[in-house]
Coordinates of C-alpha atoms in Angstrom, one line a residue:
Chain A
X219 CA -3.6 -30.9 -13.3
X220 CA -5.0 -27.8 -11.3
X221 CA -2.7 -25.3 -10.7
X222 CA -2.1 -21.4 -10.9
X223 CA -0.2 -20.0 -13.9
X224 CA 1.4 -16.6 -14.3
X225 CA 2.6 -15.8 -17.7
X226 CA 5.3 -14.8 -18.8
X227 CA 8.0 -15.9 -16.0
X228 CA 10.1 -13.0 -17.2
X229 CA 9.2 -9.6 -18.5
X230 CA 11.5 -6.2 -19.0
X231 CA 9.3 -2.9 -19.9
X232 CA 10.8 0.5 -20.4
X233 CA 9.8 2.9 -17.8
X234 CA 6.6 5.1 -18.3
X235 CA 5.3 2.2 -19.7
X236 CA 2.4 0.2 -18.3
X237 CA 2.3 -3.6 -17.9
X238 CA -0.2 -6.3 -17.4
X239 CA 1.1 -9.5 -15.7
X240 CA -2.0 -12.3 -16.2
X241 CA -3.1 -15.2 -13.2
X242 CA -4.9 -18.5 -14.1
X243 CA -5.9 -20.7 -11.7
X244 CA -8.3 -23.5 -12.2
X245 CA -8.8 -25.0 -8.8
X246 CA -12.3 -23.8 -8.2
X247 CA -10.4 -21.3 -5.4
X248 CA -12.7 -18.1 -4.9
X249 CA -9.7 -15.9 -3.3
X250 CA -7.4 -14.2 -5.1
X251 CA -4.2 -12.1 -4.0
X252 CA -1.5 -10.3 -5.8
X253 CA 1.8 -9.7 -3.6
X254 CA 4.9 -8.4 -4.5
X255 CA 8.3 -9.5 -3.1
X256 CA 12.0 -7.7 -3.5
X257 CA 15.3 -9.0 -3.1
X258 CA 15.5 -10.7 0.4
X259 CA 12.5 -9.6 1.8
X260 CA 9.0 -11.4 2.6
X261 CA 6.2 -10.4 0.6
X262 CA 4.1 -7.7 0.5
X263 CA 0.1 -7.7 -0.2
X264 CA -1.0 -5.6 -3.2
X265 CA -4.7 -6.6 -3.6
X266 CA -6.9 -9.2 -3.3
X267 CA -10.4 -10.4 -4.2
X268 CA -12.9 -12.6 -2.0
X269 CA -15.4 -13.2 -5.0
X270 CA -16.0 -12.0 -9.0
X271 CA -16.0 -8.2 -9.7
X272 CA -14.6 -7.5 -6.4
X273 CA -11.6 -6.6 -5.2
X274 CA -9.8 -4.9 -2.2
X275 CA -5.9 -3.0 -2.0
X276 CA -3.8 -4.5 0.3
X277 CA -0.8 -2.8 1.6
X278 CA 0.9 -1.3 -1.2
X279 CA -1.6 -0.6 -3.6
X280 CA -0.8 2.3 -5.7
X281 CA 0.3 2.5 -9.2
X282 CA -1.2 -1.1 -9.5
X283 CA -4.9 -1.8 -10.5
X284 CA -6.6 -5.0 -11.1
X285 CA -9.6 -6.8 -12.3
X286 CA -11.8 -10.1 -11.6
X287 CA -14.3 -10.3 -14.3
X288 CA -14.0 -14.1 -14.1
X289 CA -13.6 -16.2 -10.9
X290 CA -10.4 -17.8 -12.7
X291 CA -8.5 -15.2 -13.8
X292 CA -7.2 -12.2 -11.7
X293 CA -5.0 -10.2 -14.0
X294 CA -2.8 -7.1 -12.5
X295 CA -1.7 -3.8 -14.5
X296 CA 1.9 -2.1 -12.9
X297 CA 0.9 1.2 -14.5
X298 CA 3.6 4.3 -14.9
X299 CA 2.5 5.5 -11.6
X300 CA 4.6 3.1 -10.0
X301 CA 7.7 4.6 -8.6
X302 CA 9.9 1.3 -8.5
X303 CA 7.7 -1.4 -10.3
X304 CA 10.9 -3.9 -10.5
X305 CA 10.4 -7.2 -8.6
X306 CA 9.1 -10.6 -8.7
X307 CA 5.5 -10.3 -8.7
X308 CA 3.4 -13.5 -7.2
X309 CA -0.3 -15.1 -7.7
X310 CA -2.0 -17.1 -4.9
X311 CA -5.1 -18.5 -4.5
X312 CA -7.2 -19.9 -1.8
X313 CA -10.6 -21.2 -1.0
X314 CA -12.5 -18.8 0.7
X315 CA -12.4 -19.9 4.2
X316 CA -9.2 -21.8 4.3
X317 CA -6.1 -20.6 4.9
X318 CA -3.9 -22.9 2.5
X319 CA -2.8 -19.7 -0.1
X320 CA -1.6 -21.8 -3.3
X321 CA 1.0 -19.2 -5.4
X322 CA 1.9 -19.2 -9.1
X323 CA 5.4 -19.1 -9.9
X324 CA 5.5 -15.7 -10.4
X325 CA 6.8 -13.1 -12.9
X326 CA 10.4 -11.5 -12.1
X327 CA 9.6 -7.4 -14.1
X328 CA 12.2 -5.6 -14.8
X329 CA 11.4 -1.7 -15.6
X330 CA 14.4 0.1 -17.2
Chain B
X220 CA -0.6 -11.2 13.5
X221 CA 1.4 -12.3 16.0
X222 CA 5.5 -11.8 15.8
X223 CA 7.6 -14.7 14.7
X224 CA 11.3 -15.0 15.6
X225 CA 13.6 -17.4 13.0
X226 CA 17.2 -17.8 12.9
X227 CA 18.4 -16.6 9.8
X228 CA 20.0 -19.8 8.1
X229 CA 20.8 -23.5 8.8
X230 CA 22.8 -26.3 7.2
X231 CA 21.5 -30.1 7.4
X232 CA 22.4 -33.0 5.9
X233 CA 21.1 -35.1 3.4
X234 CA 19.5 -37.4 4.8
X235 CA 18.8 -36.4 8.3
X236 CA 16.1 -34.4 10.0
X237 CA 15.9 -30.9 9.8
X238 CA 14.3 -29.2 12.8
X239 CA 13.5 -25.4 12.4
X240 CA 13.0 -23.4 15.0
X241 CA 10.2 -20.5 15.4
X242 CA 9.7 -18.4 18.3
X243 CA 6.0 -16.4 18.8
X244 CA 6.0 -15.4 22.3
X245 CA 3.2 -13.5 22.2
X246 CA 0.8 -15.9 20.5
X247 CA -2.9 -15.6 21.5
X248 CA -5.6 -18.5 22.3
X249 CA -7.0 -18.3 18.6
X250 CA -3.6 -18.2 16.7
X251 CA -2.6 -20.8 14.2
X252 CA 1.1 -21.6 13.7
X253 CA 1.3 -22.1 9.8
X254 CA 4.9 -22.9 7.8
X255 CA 5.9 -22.2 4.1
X256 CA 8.1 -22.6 2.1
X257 CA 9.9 -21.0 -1.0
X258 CA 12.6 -22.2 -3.2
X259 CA 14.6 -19.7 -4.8
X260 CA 13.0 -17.9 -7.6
X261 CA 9.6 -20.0 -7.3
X262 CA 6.4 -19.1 -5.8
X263 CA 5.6 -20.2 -1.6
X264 CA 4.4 -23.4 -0.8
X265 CA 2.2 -24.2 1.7
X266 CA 3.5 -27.1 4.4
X267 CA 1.9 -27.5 8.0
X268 CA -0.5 -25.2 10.5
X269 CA -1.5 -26.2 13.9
X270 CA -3.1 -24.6 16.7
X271 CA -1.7 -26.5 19.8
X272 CA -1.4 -30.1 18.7
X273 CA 1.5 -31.8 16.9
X274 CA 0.8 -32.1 13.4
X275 CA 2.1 -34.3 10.7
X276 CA 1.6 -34.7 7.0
X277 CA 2.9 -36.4 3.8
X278 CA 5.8 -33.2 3.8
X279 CA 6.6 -32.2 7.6
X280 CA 6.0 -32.6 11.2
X281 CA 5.2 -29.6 13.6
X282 CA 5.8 -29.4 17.1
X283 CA 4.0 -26.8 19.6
X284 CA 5.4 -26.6 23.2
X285 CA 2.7 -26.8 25.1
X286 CA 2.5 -22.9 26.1
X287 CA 2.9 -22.4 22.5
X288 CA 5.1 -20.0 22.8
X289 CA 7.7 -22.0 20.3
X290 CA 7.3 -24.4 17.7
X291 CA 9.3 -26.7 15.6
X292 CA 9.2 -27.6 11.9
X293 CA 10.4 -30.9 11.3
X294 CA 11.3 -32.5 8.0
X295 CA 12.2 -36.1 8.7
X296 CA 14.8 -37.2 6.2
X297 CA 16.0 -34.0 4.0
X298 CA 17.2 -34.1 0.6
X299 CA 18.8 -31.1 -1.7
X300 CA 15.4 -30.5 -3.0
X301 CA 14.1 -29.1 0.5
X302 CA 16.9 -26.2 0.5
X303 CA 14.4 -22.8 0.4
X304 CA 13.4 -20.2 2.6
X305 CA 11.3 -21.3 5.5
X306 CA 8.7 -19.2 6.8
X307 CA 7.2 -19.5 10.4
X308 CA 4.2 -17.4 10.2
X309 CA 1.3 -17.3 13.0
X310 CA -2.5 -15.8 12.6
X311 CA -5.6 -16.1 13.4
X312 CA -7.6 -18.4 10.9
X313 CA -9.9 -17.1 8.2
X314 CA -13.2 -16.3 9.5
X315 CA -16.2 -17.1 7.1
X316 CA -16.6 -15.0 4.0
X317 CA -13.5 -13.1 4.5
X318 CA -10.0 -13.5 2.6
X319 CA -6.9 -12.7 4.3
X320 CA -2.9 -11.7 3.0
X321 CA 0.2 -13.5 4.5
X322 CA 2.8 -11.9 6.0
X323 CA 6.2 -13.1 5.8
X324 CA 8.8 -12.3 7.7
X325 CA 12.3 -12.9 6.4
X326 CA 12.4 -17.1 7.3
X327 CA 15.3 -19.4 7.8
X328 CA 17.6 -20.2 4.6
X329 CA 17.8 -23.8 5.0
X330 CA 20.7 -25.5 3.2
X331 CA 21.0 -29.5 2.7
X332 CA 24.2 -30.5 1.7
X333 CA 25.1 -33.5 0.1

């Protein structure tokens, strides 16, 4: 079945620590975005990446870095810099000129 | 992206129809109406977009008024499964080579009770 994962589902980090969350997809999608979403509110754009090896910050991209070595995978790093790195943290893909966005499950981090 | 306006719950029965509203009074000519959806603690799901026709698929109808100023998301015969956020969201379609984030506004809570 093609799909997006996002491993793990859950994941609790002490603070000053950074964090890598990982995103899978296999369905041939050449769009990538990383959003982040808090309790009761809509979701928020962190990057994204039109095409391998390159990738753009969306709207609340500090303390977070990324990578897109491979057109599948599109892992994110919450590093230390992040002032409040707790939230559920979404995947989504899309082909590159359709508008569809398909999103992983997600990962809910908690930083204590 | 244009504005959307949703009322901030509903309640439907199993069974019936649910019919979301969405308000985007300042739509422009190129501006797509689209709908998602999340369940609680999952990731969105796409459902329907239109542009000024009424739309169905194998999930949802959607209705445009014809100054497209308002639109309705139906689902024809809910069940408790369909309880989630529902997002009305409306932008201009992805032009070629380009990728583009979604903004969500805070949706409808839709509840279907048994």
């Amino acid at each position: 079945d093609g799909g997006i994962t996002q491993s793990p589902k859950y994941l609790f980090r002490k603070e000053g620590q950074n964090v890598t969350l990982s995103c899978e997809q296999n369905l041939n999608h050449d769009a990538m975005y990383w959003y982040r979403q808090d309790p009761g509110q809509g979701l928020r754009l962190i990057y994204y990446s039109q095409i391998v090896n390159d990738f753009q910050k969306g709207d609340i991209a500090e303390g977070y870095s990324v990578s897109r070595e491979k057109k599948e995978s599109f892992p994110l790093t919450v590093t230390s810099a992040q002032k409040n790195p707790t939230a559920f943290y979404l995947c989504a893909s899309s082909i590159g000129r359709a508008d569809e966005q398909y999103f992983g499950p997600g990962t809910r981090l908690t930083v204590t | 992206d244009a504005k959307t306006t949703q009322p901030p719950s509903m309640d439907c029965a199993e069974g019936r129809a649910a019919n979301l509203p969405c308000n985007h009074s300042t739509i422009s000519g190129n501006e797509y109406v689209y709908w998602y959806r999340q369940i609680h603690s999952q990731g969105p799901q796409y459902i329907i977009h239109g542009l000024k026709n009424n739309e169905t698929n194998e999930m949802a109808s959607l209705i445009i008024t014809e100054d497209r100023k308002s639109s309705t998301l139906i689902l024809p015969h809910a069940t408790l499964r369909d309880t989630a956020v529902y997002y009305c969201i409306v932008r201009v379609p992805l032009s070629s080579g380009s990728a583009r984030q979604l903004t969500f506004g805070s949706g409808t809570q839709l509840t279907v009770l048994p």
